[in-house]
């Protein structure tokens, strides 16, 4: 009977962790697709892709807190690979002979045809920022001197600031003035930190759930 309960717990953990990785993968890919459109409210300017930010934050935080930096790093590299795969597939789709109306081909290319510079900036920033985020959260946990809330917020602020500074600099240097690049990076980091705070109850609940699965 005990062995059966243990197996059921393990099966549930595998099932829910698979869901977590799936949501993370979809969010990471959709962020690049939706990055074509930007929006602005007051002094905050950000890509439409940022509506998916809470999913990536929650997934990374849950994986780091429950399985450690090594597993979170694998998740981040998996997201990187999927992003690259979708980008290459999109380019291939754009190059295929068009049988639709010209406006459809043009619109298709605008939405899915990442400029090489933007794609390079996005993937580089994602890889460095994501790993920094997970590493800081794992290091703070190891020191055992901070709360889960503090770890989540501090790691997000530092990791995403690095992500945004790298992306905006690589993508827009020479196109935008330096003050605009810095303002965009800071406003996106502020928005992401707010997301992290607002959705922290979800992160905390999922972490508790996964830790319950691990208590066999």
Coordinates of C-alpha atoms in Angstrom, one line a residue:
X1 CA 0.0 0.0 0.0
X2 CA 2.8 2.4 0.9
X3 CA 4.7 1.6 -2.3
X4 CA 1.5 2.3 -4.3
X5 CA 1.1 5.7 -2.7
X6 CA 4.8 6.5 -3.4
X7 CA 4.4 5.5 -7.0
X8 CA 1.2 7.6 -7.3
X9 CA 3.1 10.6 -5.9
X10 CA 5.9 10.1 -8.3
X11 CA 3.6 9.8 -11.3
X12 CA 1.8 13.0 -10.2
X13 CA 5.1 14.8 -9.9
X14 CA 6.2 13.7 -13.4
X15 CA 2.8 14.7 -14.8
X16 CA 2.8 18.2 -13.3
X17 CA 6.4 18.8 -14.0
X18 CA 5.8 17.9 -17.6
X19 CA 3.0 20.5 -17.6
X20 CA 5.3 23.1 -16.1
X21 CA 7.9 22.5 -18.7
X22 CA 5.3 22.6 -21.5
X23 CA 3.8 25.9 -20.3
X24 CA 7.3 27.3 -20.1
X25 CA 8.3 26.2 -23.6
X26 CA 5.1 27.7 -25.1
X27 CA 5.6 31.0 -23.2
X28 CA 9.2 31.3 -24.3
X29 CA 8.4 30.6 -28.0
X30 CA 5.3 32.9 -28.0
X31 CA 7.4 35.7 -26.5
X32 CA 9.6 35.8 -29.6
X33 CA 6.6 35.6 -31.9
X34 CA 4.7 38.4 -30.2
X35 CA 7.8 40.6 -29.8
X36 CA 7.0 42.2 -33.2
X37 CA 4.4 44.5 -31.6
X38 CA 5.3 47.0 -28.8
X39 CA 3.0 49.0 -26.6
X40 CA 3.4 52.0 -24.4
X41 CA 1.6 53.2 -21.3
X42 CA 3.1 56.4 -19.7
X43 CA 6.8 56.0 -19.4
X44 CA 6.7 52.2 -19.8
X45 CA 7.4 50.8 -23.2
X46 CA 7.6 47.0 -23.8
X47 CA 6.9 44.3 -26.4
X48 CA 3.4 42.6 -26.4
X49 CA 5.3 39.4 -25.7
X50 CA 5.6 40.5 -22.0
X51 CA 2.0 39.2 -21.4
X52 CA 3.8 35.8 -21.2
X53 CA 6.4 36.9 -18.6
X54 CA 4.6 35.6 -15.5
X55 CA 4.6 32.1 -17.0
X56 CA 8.4 32.1 -17.6
X57 CA 9.1 33.6 -14.1
X58 CA 6.8 31.1 -12.3
X59 CA 8.3 28.1 -14.2
X60 CA 11.9 29.1 -13.6
X61 CA 11.3 29.9 -10.0
X62 CA 9.5 26.6 -9.3
X63 CA 12.1 24.5 -11.1
X64 CA 15.0 26.3 -9.3
X65 CA 13.5 26.1 -5.9
X66 CA 12.4 22.4 -6.1
X67 CA 15.0 20.8 -8.4
X68 CA 18.0 23.2 -8.1
X69 CA 20.0 25.2 -10.6
X70 CA 21.1 22.3 -12.7
X71 CA 17.6 21.4 -13.6
X72 CA 16.6 25.0 -14.2
X73 CA 19.6 25.4 -16.4
X74 CA 18.4 22.5 -18.6
X75 CA 14.9 24.1 -18.8
X76 CA 16.5 27.4 -19.9
X77 CA 18.6 25.7 -22.6
X78 CA 15.6 23.7 -23.8
X79 CA 13.7 27.0 -24.2
X80 CA 16.7 28.4 -26.1
X81 CA 16.8 25.4 -28.5
X82 CA 13.0 25.6 -29.1
X83 CA 13.3 29.3 -29.8
X84 CA 16.0 28.7 -32.3
X85 CA 14.1 25.9 -33.9
X86 CA 10.9 28.0 -34.4
X87 CA 13.0 30.9 -35.8
X88 CA 14.6 28.7 -38.4
X89 CA 11.3 27.0 -39.2
X90 CA 9.7 30.5 -39.6
X91 CA 12.4 31.6 -42.0
X92 CA 11.9 28.4 -44.1
X93 CA 8.2 29.0 -44.2
X94 CA 8.7 32.6 -45.4
X95 CA 11.1 31.4 -48.2
X96 CA 8.6 28.9 -49.5
X97 CA 7.0 30.0 -52.8
X98 CA 3.9 32.1 -52.0
X99 CA 0.5 31.0 -53.4
X100 CA -1.5 33.4 -51.3
X101 CA -2.2 37.1 -51.8
X102 CA 0.9 39.3 -51.6
X103 CA -0.4 41.1 -48.5
X104 CA -0.6 37.7 -46.7
X105 CA 3.0 36.9 -47.5
X106 CA 4.2 40.4 -46.5
X107 CA 2.2 40.2 -43.2
X108 CA 3.5 36.7 -42.5
X109 CA 7.1 37.8 -43.1
X110 CA 6.6 40.9 -40.8
X111 CA 5.2 38.8 -37.9
X112 CA 7.5 35.8 -38.1
X113 CA 10.5 37.1 -39.9
X114 CA 12.8 38.1 -37.1
X115 CA 15.7 40.3 -38.3
X116 CA 18.9 38.4 -37.6
X117 CA 20.2 41.1 -35.3
X118 CA 17.0 41.1 -33.2
X119 CA 17.0 37.3 -33.1
X120 CA 20.6 37.2 -32.0
X121 CA 19.9 39.9 -29.3
X122 CA 16.9 38.1 -28.0
X123 CA 18.5 34.6 -27.8
X124 CA 21.7 36.0 -26.2
X125 CA 19.8 38.1 -23.6
X126 CA 17.5 35.2 -22.8
X127 CA 20.3 32.7 -22.3
X128 CA 22.4 35.0 -20.0
X129 CA 19.5 36.6 -18.2
X130 CA 17.7 33.3 -17.5
X131 CA 20.8 31.6 -16.2
X132 CA 21.6 34.5 -14.0
X133 CA 18.1 34.6 -12.6
X134 CA 18.2 30.9 -11.7
X135 CA 21.7 31.0 -10.4
X136 CA 21.1 33.9 -8.0
X137 CA 17.9 32.3 -6.7
X138 CA 19.7 29.0 -6.1
X139 CA 22.6 30.8 -4.4
X140 CA 20.4 32.7 -2.1
X141 CA 18.5 29.5 -1.2
X142 CA 21.9 27.8 -0.4
X143 CA 22.8 30.6 2.0
X144 CA 19.5 30.1 3.8
X145 CA 19.2 33.7 4.9
X146 CA 16.4 34.9 2.6
X147 CA 12.7 34.2 2.3
X148 CA 11.2 32.7 -0.9
X149 CA 9.7 36.0 -1.7
X150 CA 13.0 37.8 -1.4
X151 CA 14.8 35.2 -3.5
X152 CA 12.1 35.4 -6.3
X153 CA 12.2 39.2 -6.4
X154 CA 15.9 39.8 -6.1
X155 CA 16.7 37.1 -8.8
X156 CA 14.1 38.6 -11.1
X157 CA 15.3 42.1 -10.8
X158 CA 19.0 41.3 -11.4
X159 CA 18.4 38.6 -14.1
X160 CA 15.9 40.6 -16.1
X161 CA 17.8 43.8 -15.8
X162 CA 20.8 42.0 -17.4
X163 CA 18.4 40.4 -20.0
X164 CA 16.9 43.7 -20.9
X165 CA 20.2 45.7 -21.0
X166 CA 21.7 43.0 -23.3
X167 CA 18.7 42.8 -25.6
X168 CA 18.1 46.5 -26.0
X169 CA 21.8 47.3 -26.5
X170 CA 22.4 44.5 -29.0
X171 CA 19.1 45.1 -30.9
X172 CA 19.0 48.9 -30.9
X173 CA 22.5 50.4 -30.5
X174 CA 23.0 52.8 -33.3
X175 CA 19.3 52.8 -34.1
X176 CA 18.1 54.5 -30.9
X177 CA 19.9 57.0 -28.7
X178 CA 21.5 55.6 -25.5
X179 CA 19.0 57.2 -23.1
X180 CA 16.1 55.6 -24.9
X181 CA 17.8 52.2 -24.7
X182 CA 18.3 52.6 -21.0
X183 CA 14.8 53.8 -20.4
X184 CA 13.3 50.8 -22.3
X185 CA 15.5 48.4 -20.3
X186 CA 14.6 49.9 -17.0
X187 CA 10.9 50.1 -17.7
X188 CA 10.8 46.5 -18.8
X189 CA 12.6 45.4 -15.7
X190 CA 10.2 47.4 -13.6
X191 CA 7.2 45.8 -15.3
X192 CA 8.7 42.3 -14.9
X193 CA 9.3 42.9 -11.2
X194 CA 5.7 44.0 -10.7
X195 CA 4.7 40.8 -12.5
X196 CA 6.8 38.7 -10.1
X197 CA 5.2 40.4 -7.1
X198 CA 1.6 40.1 -8.4
X199 CA 2.0 36.4 -9.3
X200 CA 4.1 35.4 -6.3
X201 CA 1.1 33.6 -4.6
X202 CA 0.9 31.3 -7.7
X203 CA 4.6 30.7 -7.6
X204 CA 4.5 29.9 -3.9
X205 CA 1.6 27.5 -4.2
X206 CA 3.2 25.6 -7.0
X207 CA 6.5 25.3 -5.2
X208 CA 4.7 23.9 -2.1
X209 CA 2.8 21.5 -4.3
X210 CA 6.0 20.2 -6.0
X211 CA 7.8 19.9 -2.6
X212 CA 4.8 17.8 -1.3
X213 CA 5.3 15.4 -4.2
X214 CA 9.0 15.1 -3.3
X215 CA 8.3 14.2 0.3
X216 CA 8.0 10.4 -0.3

